[in-house]
């Protein structure tokens, strides 16, 4: 009878443990072509649990790496910020011959203390210079009438 009570205690302990809660990226960043001086957005969103079963799922803490190093995004950094969904917004891409702070490889890293950390695929942000459209690309609207005479 001593063995049976030990088995019963072990069974209760195992069944009382919290079941595994899934943790995944619903959106991951993709390679992006940005324009110097324009905004750029790298999308990322992580979720845990089944919304139908666990409406109060723990919120993921999202950080970003650039070229393998965590970005230090200070609250006063008006140019780069992580949006509430986890995406990284660069409000104005900086790029010059000798200064290319935004171009590189980015990765989204999400953490939920009770579940651990997951890392997204890497995405390359490439910066193009401002494009100038020549006359061949412009559209003209001509007001007036056209008549054809034979």
PDB file of C-alpha atoms in Angstrom:
ATOM      1  CA  UNK A   1       0.000   0.000   0.000  1.00  0.00           C
ATOM      2  CA  UNK A   2       3.032   2.311   0.503  1.00  0.00           C
ATOM      3  CA  UNK A   3       3.910   2.039  -3.196  1.00  0.00           C
ATOM      4  CA  UNK A   4       0.391   2.929  -4.319  1.00  0.00           C
ATOM      5  CA  UNK A   5       0.300   6.181  -2.317  1.00  0.00           C
ATOM      6  CA  UNK A   6       3.654   7.244  -3.839  1.00  0.00           C
ATOM      7  CA  UNK A   7       2.316   6.616  -7.330  1.00  0.00           C
ATOM      8  CA  UNK A   8      -0.826   8.583  -6.511  1.00  0.00           C
ATOM      9  CA  UNK A   9       1.228  11.591  -5.318  1.00  0.00           C
ATOM     10  CA  UNK A  10       3.360  11.523  -8.477  1.00  0.00           C
ATOM     11  CA  UNK A  11       0.232  11.333 -10.647  1.00  0.00           C
ATOM     12  CA  UNK A  12      -1.333  14.340  -8.890  1.00  0.00           C
ATOM     13  CA  UNK A  13       1.884  16.353  -9.268  1.00  0.00           C
ATOM     14  CA  UNK A  14       2.118  15.658 -13.001  1.00  0.00           C
ATOM     15  CA  UNK A  15      -1.503  16.445 -13.745  1.00  0.00           C
ATOM     16  CA  UNK A  16      -1.393  19.666 -11.718  1.00  0.00           C
ATOM     17  CA  UNK A  17       1.489  21.067 -13.805  1.00  0.00           C
ATOM     18  CA  UNK A  18       0.574  23.858 -16.220  1.00  0.00           C
ATOM     19  CA  UNK A  19       0.254  22.517 -19.780  1.00  0.00           C
ATOM     20  CA  UNK A  20       2.670  23.823 -22.424  1.00  0.00           C
ATOM     21  CA  UNK A  21       1.531  27.123 -23.884  1.00  0.00           C
ATOM     22  CA  UNK A  22       2.620  27.696 -27.506  1.00  0.00           C
ATOM     23  CA  UNK A  23       4.673  30.804 -28.321  1.00  0.00           C
ATOM     24  CA  UNK A  24       5.205  31.813 -31.945  1.00  0.00           C
ATOM     25  CA  UNK A  25       5.628  34.652 -34.442  1.00  0.00           C
ATOM     26  CA  UNK A  26       2.433  35.491 -36.292  1.00  0.00           C
ATOM     27  CA  UNK A  27       4.385  38.023 -38.392  1.00  0.00           C
ATOM     28  CA  UNK A  28       8.114  38.007 -39.131  1.00  0.00           C
ATOM     29  CA  UNK A  29      10.251  40.629 -40.899  1.00  0.00           C
ATOM     30  CA  UNK A  30      11.048  40.349 -44.613  1.00  0.00           C
ATOM     31  CA  UNK A  31      13.886  41.786 -46.709  1.00  0.00           C
ATOM     32  CA  UNK A  32      13.006  45.433 -47.280  1.00  0.00           C
ATOM     33  CA  UNK A  33      14.124  48.106 -49.728  1.00  0.00           C
ATOM     34  CA  UNK A  34      13.987  51.501 -48.032  1.00  0.00           C
ATOM     35  CA  UNK A  35      14.424  54.998 -49.438  1.00  0.00           C
ATOM     36  CA  UNK A  36      16.811  57.459 -47.806  1.00  0.00           C
ATOM     37  CA  UNK A  37      14.855  60.074 -45.833  1.00  0.00           C
ATOM     38  CA  UNK A  38      11.609  58.067 -45.916  1.00  0.00           C
ATOM     39  CA  UNK A  39      10.148  55.848 -43.180  1.00  0.00           C
ATOM     40  CA  UNK A  40      10.829  52.095 -43.083  1.00  0.00           C
ATOM     41  CA  UNK A  41       8.853  49.428 -41.242  1.00  0.00           C
ATOM     42  CA  UNK A  42      10.072  45.962 -40.282  1.00  0.00           C
ATOM     43  CA  UNK A  43       7.076  43.909 -39.157  1.00  0.00           C
ATOM     44  CA  UNK A  44       7.116  41.539 -36.202  1.00  0.00           C
ATOM     45  CA  UNK A  45       4.446  40.195 -33.889  1.00  0.00           C
ATOM     46  CA  UNK A  46       4.682  37.355 -31.345  1.00  0.00           C
ATOM     47  CA  UNK A  47       1.818  35.597 -29.584  1.00  0.00           C
ATOM     48  CA  UNK A  48       1.296  32.921 -26.986  1.00  0.00           C
ATOM     49  CA  UNK A  49      -1.592  30.670 -26.083  1.00  0.00           C
ATOM     50  CA  UNK A  50      -4.895  30.036 -27.788  1.00  0.00           C
ATOM     51  CA  UNK A  51      -7.017  33.226 -27.652  1.00  0.00           C
ATOM     52  CA  UNK A  52     -10.173  31.118 -27.274  1.00  0.00           C
ATOM     53  CA  UNK A  53      -8.780  29.188 -24.316  1.00  0.00           C
ATOM     54  CA  UNK A  54      -6.520  31.789 -22.740  1.00  0.00           C
ATOM     55  CA  UNK A  55      -7.829  35.323 -23.320  1.00  0.00           C
ATOM     56  CA  UNK A  56      -5.295  36.844 -20.933  1.00  0.00           C
ATOM     57  CA  UNK A  57      -2.141  35.489 -22.585  1.00  0.00           C
ATOM     58  CA  UNK A  58       1.165  36.905 -21.373  1.00  0.00           C
ATOM     59  CA  UNK A  59       2.461  39.765 -23.522  1.00  0.00           C
ATOM     60  CA  UNK A  60       5.746  39.193 -25.340  1.00  0.00           C
ATOM     61  CA  UNK A  61       8.580  41.670 -24.794  1.00  0.00           C
ATOM     62  CA  UNK A  62      10.025  42.412 -28.244  1.00  0.00           C
ATOM     63  CA  UNK A  63      13.555  43.609 -28.912  1.00  0.00           C
ATOM     64  CA  UNK A  64      15.442  44.012 -32.170  1.00  0.00           C
ATOM     65  CA  UNK A  65      18.939  43.035 -33.253  1.00  0.00           C
ATOM     66  CA  UNK A  66      20.840  44.734 -36.054  1.00  0.00           C
ATOM     67  CA  UNK A  67      23.812  42.844 -37.468  1.00  0.00           C
ATOM     68  CA  UNK A  68      23.688  40.465 -34.488  1.00  0.00           C
ATOM     69  CA  UNK A  69      23.714  43.148 -31.760  1.00  0.00           C
ATOM     70  CA  UNK A  70      20.694  44.272 -29.752  1.00  0.00           C
ATOM     71  CA  UNK A  71      19.576  47.801 -30.670  1.00  0.00           C
ATOM     72  CA  UNK A  72      19.567  50.165 -27.741  1.00  0.00           C
ATOM     73  CA  UNK A  73      16.386  52.149 -28.367  1.00  0.00           C
ATOM     74  CA  UNK A  74      16.319  54.973 -25.848  1.00  0.00           C
ATOM     75  CA  UNK A  75      12.923  56.611 -25.157  1.00  0.00           C
ATOM     76  CA  UNK A  76      14.295  59.880 -26.587  1.00  0.00           C
ATOM     77  CA  UNK A  77      15.327  58.202 -29.863  1.00  0.00           C
ATOM     78  CA  UNK A  78      12.790  59.940 -32.061  1.00  0.00           C
ATOM     79  CA  UNK A  79      13.941  58.153 -35.212  1.00  0.00           C
ATOM     80  CA  UNK A  80      13.604  54.473 -34.275  1.00  0.00           C
ATOM     81  CA  UNK A  81      10.992  52.831 -32.060  1.00  0.00           C
ATOM     82  CA  UNK A  82       9.266  49.531 -31.429  1.00  0.00           C
ATOM     83  CA  UNK A  83       5.516  49.774 -32.064  1.00  0.00           C
ATOM     84  CA  UNK A  84       2.971  48.150 -29.703  1.00  0.00           C
ATOM     85  CA  UNK A  85       2.675  45.095 -32.008  1.00  0.00           C
ATOM     86  CA  UNK A  86       6.472  44.577 -31.955  1.00  0.00           C
ATOM     87  CA  UNK A  87       7.284  46.058 -35.378  1.00  0.00           C
ATOM     88  CA  UNK A  88      10.306  48.339 -35.748  1.00  0.00           C
ATOM     89  CA  UNK A  89       9.609  51.774 -37.247  1.00  0.00           C
ATOM     90  CA  UNK A  90      12.437  53.919 -38.568  1.00  0.00           C
ATOM     91  CA  UNK A  91      10.800  57.306 -39.125  1.00  0.00           C
ATOM     92  CA  UNK A  92      13.498  58.645 -41.456  1.00  0.00           C
ATOM     93  CA  UNK A  93      16.121  56.331 -42.954  1.00  0.00           C
ATOM     94  CA  UNK A  94      19.663  57.718 -42.770  1.00  0.00           C
ATOM     95  CA  UNK A  95      22.101  56.783 -45.514  1.00  0.00           C
ATOM     96  CA  UNK A  96      25.132  58.518 -46.971  1.00  0.00           C
ATOM     97  CA  UNK A  97      28.447  57.476 -48.484  1.00  0.00           C
ATOM     98  CA  UNK A  98      30.173  57.245 -45.088  1.00  0.00           C
ATOM     99  CA  UNK A  99      27.200  56.858 -42.706  1.00  0.00           C
ATOM    100  CA  UNK A 100      24.840  53.904 -43.118  1.00  0.00           C
ATOM    101  CA  UNK A 101      23.378  53.327 -39.637  1.00  0.00           C
ATOM    102  CA  UNK A 102      20.103  51.800 -40.837  1.00  0.00           C
ATOM    103  CA  UNK A 103      21.266  49.432 -43.562  1.00  0.00           C
ATOM    104  CA  UNK A 104      21.943  45.901 -42.349  1.00  0.00           C
ATOM    105  CA  UNK A 105      20.453  42.628 -41.163  1.00  0.00           C
ATOM    106  CA  UNK A 106      17.642  42.811 -38.598  1.00  0.00           C
ATOM    107  CA  UNK A 107      16.096  40.165 -36.362  1.00  0.00           C
ATOM    108  CA  UNK A 108      13.137  40.349 -34.002  1.00  0.00           C
ATOM    109  CA  UNK A 109      13.598  38.662 -30.595  1.00  0.00           C
ATOM    110  CA  UNK A 110      10.543  38.031 -28.404  1.00  0.00           C
ATOM    111  CA  UNK A 111      10.600  36.966 -24.751  1.00  0.00           C
ATOM    112  CA  UNK A 112       7.919  35.774 -22.372  1.00  0.00           C
ATOM    113  CA  UNK A 113       9.552  35.117 -19.010  1.00  0.00           C
ATOM    114  CA  UNK A 114       7.449  32.033 -18.281  1.00  0.00           C
ATOM    115  CA  UNK A 115       8.009  30.532 -21.759  1.00  0.00           C
ATOM    116  CA  UNK A 116      11.440  31.663 -22.932  1.00  0.00           C
ATOM    117  CA  UNK A 117      12.808  33.516 -25.951  1.00  0.00           C
ATOM    118  CA  UNK A 118      12.282  33.027 -29.678  1.00  0.00           C
ATOM    119  CA  UNK A 119      14.076  34.714 -32.596  1.00  0.00           C
ATOM    120  CA  UNK A 120      12.556  35.506 -35.989  1.00  0.00           C
ATOM    121  CA  UNK A 121      14.121  34.969 -39.383  1.00  0.00           C
ATOM    122  CA  UNK A 122      16.672  37.620 -40.319  1.00  0.00           C
ATOM    123  CA  UNK A 123      15.698  40.338 -42.785  1.00  0.00           C
ATOM    124  CA  UNK A 124      17.987  42.603 -44.785  1.00  0.00           C
ATOM    125  CA  UNK A 125      17.227  46.341 -44.932  1.00  0.00           C
ATOM    126  CA  UNK A 126      18.781  47.815 -48.062  1.00  0.00           C
ATOM    127  CA  UNK A 127      18.712  51.559 -48.666  1.00  0.00           C
ATOM    128  CA  UNK A 128      18.283  53.119 -52.095  1.00  0.00           C
ATOM    129  CA  UNK A 129      18.945  56.770 -52.850  1.00  0.00           C
ATOM    130  CA  UNK A 130      16.045  59.079 -53.575  1.00  0.00           C
ATOM    131  CA  UNK A 131      14.747  58.456 -57.041  1.00  0.00           C
ATOM    132  CA  UNK A 132      14.058  61.305 -59.447  1.00  0.00           C
ATOM    133  CA  UNK A 133      11.462  60.620 -62.058  1.00  0.00           C
ATOM    134  CA  UNK A 134      12.311  61.950 -65.469  1.00  0.00           C
ATOM    135  CA  UNK A 135       9.793  63.421 -67.924  1.00  0.00           C
ATOM    136  CA  UNK A 136       9.055  59.993 -69.394  1.00  0.00           C
ATOM    137  CA  UNK A 137       7.511  58.866 -66.089  1.00  0.00           C
ATOM    138  CA  UNK A 138       5.306  61.907 -65.532  1.00  0.00           C
ATOM    139  CA  UNK A 139       1.607  61.962 -66.249  1.00  0.00           C
ATOM    140  CA  UNK A 140       0.051  65.058 -67.763  1.00  0.00           C
ATOM    141  CA  UNK A 141      -3.571  66.057 -67.739  1.00  0.00           C
ATOM    142  CA  UNK A 142      -4.533  68.230 -70.680  1.00  0.00           C
ATOM    143  CA  UNK A 143      -7.712  70.203 -70.357  1.00  0.00           C
ATOM    144  CA  UNK A 144      -9.535  71.167 -73.505  1.00  0.00           C
ATOM    145  CA  UNK A 145     -10.968  69.535 -76.561  1.00  0.00           C
ATOM    146  CA  UNK A 146      -9.359  67.709 -79.403  1.00  0.00           C
ATOM    147  CA  UNK A 147     -10.745  67.863 -82.919  1.00  0.00           C
ATOM    148  CA  UNK A 148      -9.644  65.865 -85.894  1.00  0.00           C
ATOM    149  CA  UNK A 149     -10.117  67.232 -89.395  1.00  0.00           C
ATOM    150  CA  UNK A 150      -9.829  65.091 -92.463  1.00  0.00           C
TER     151      UNK A 150
END
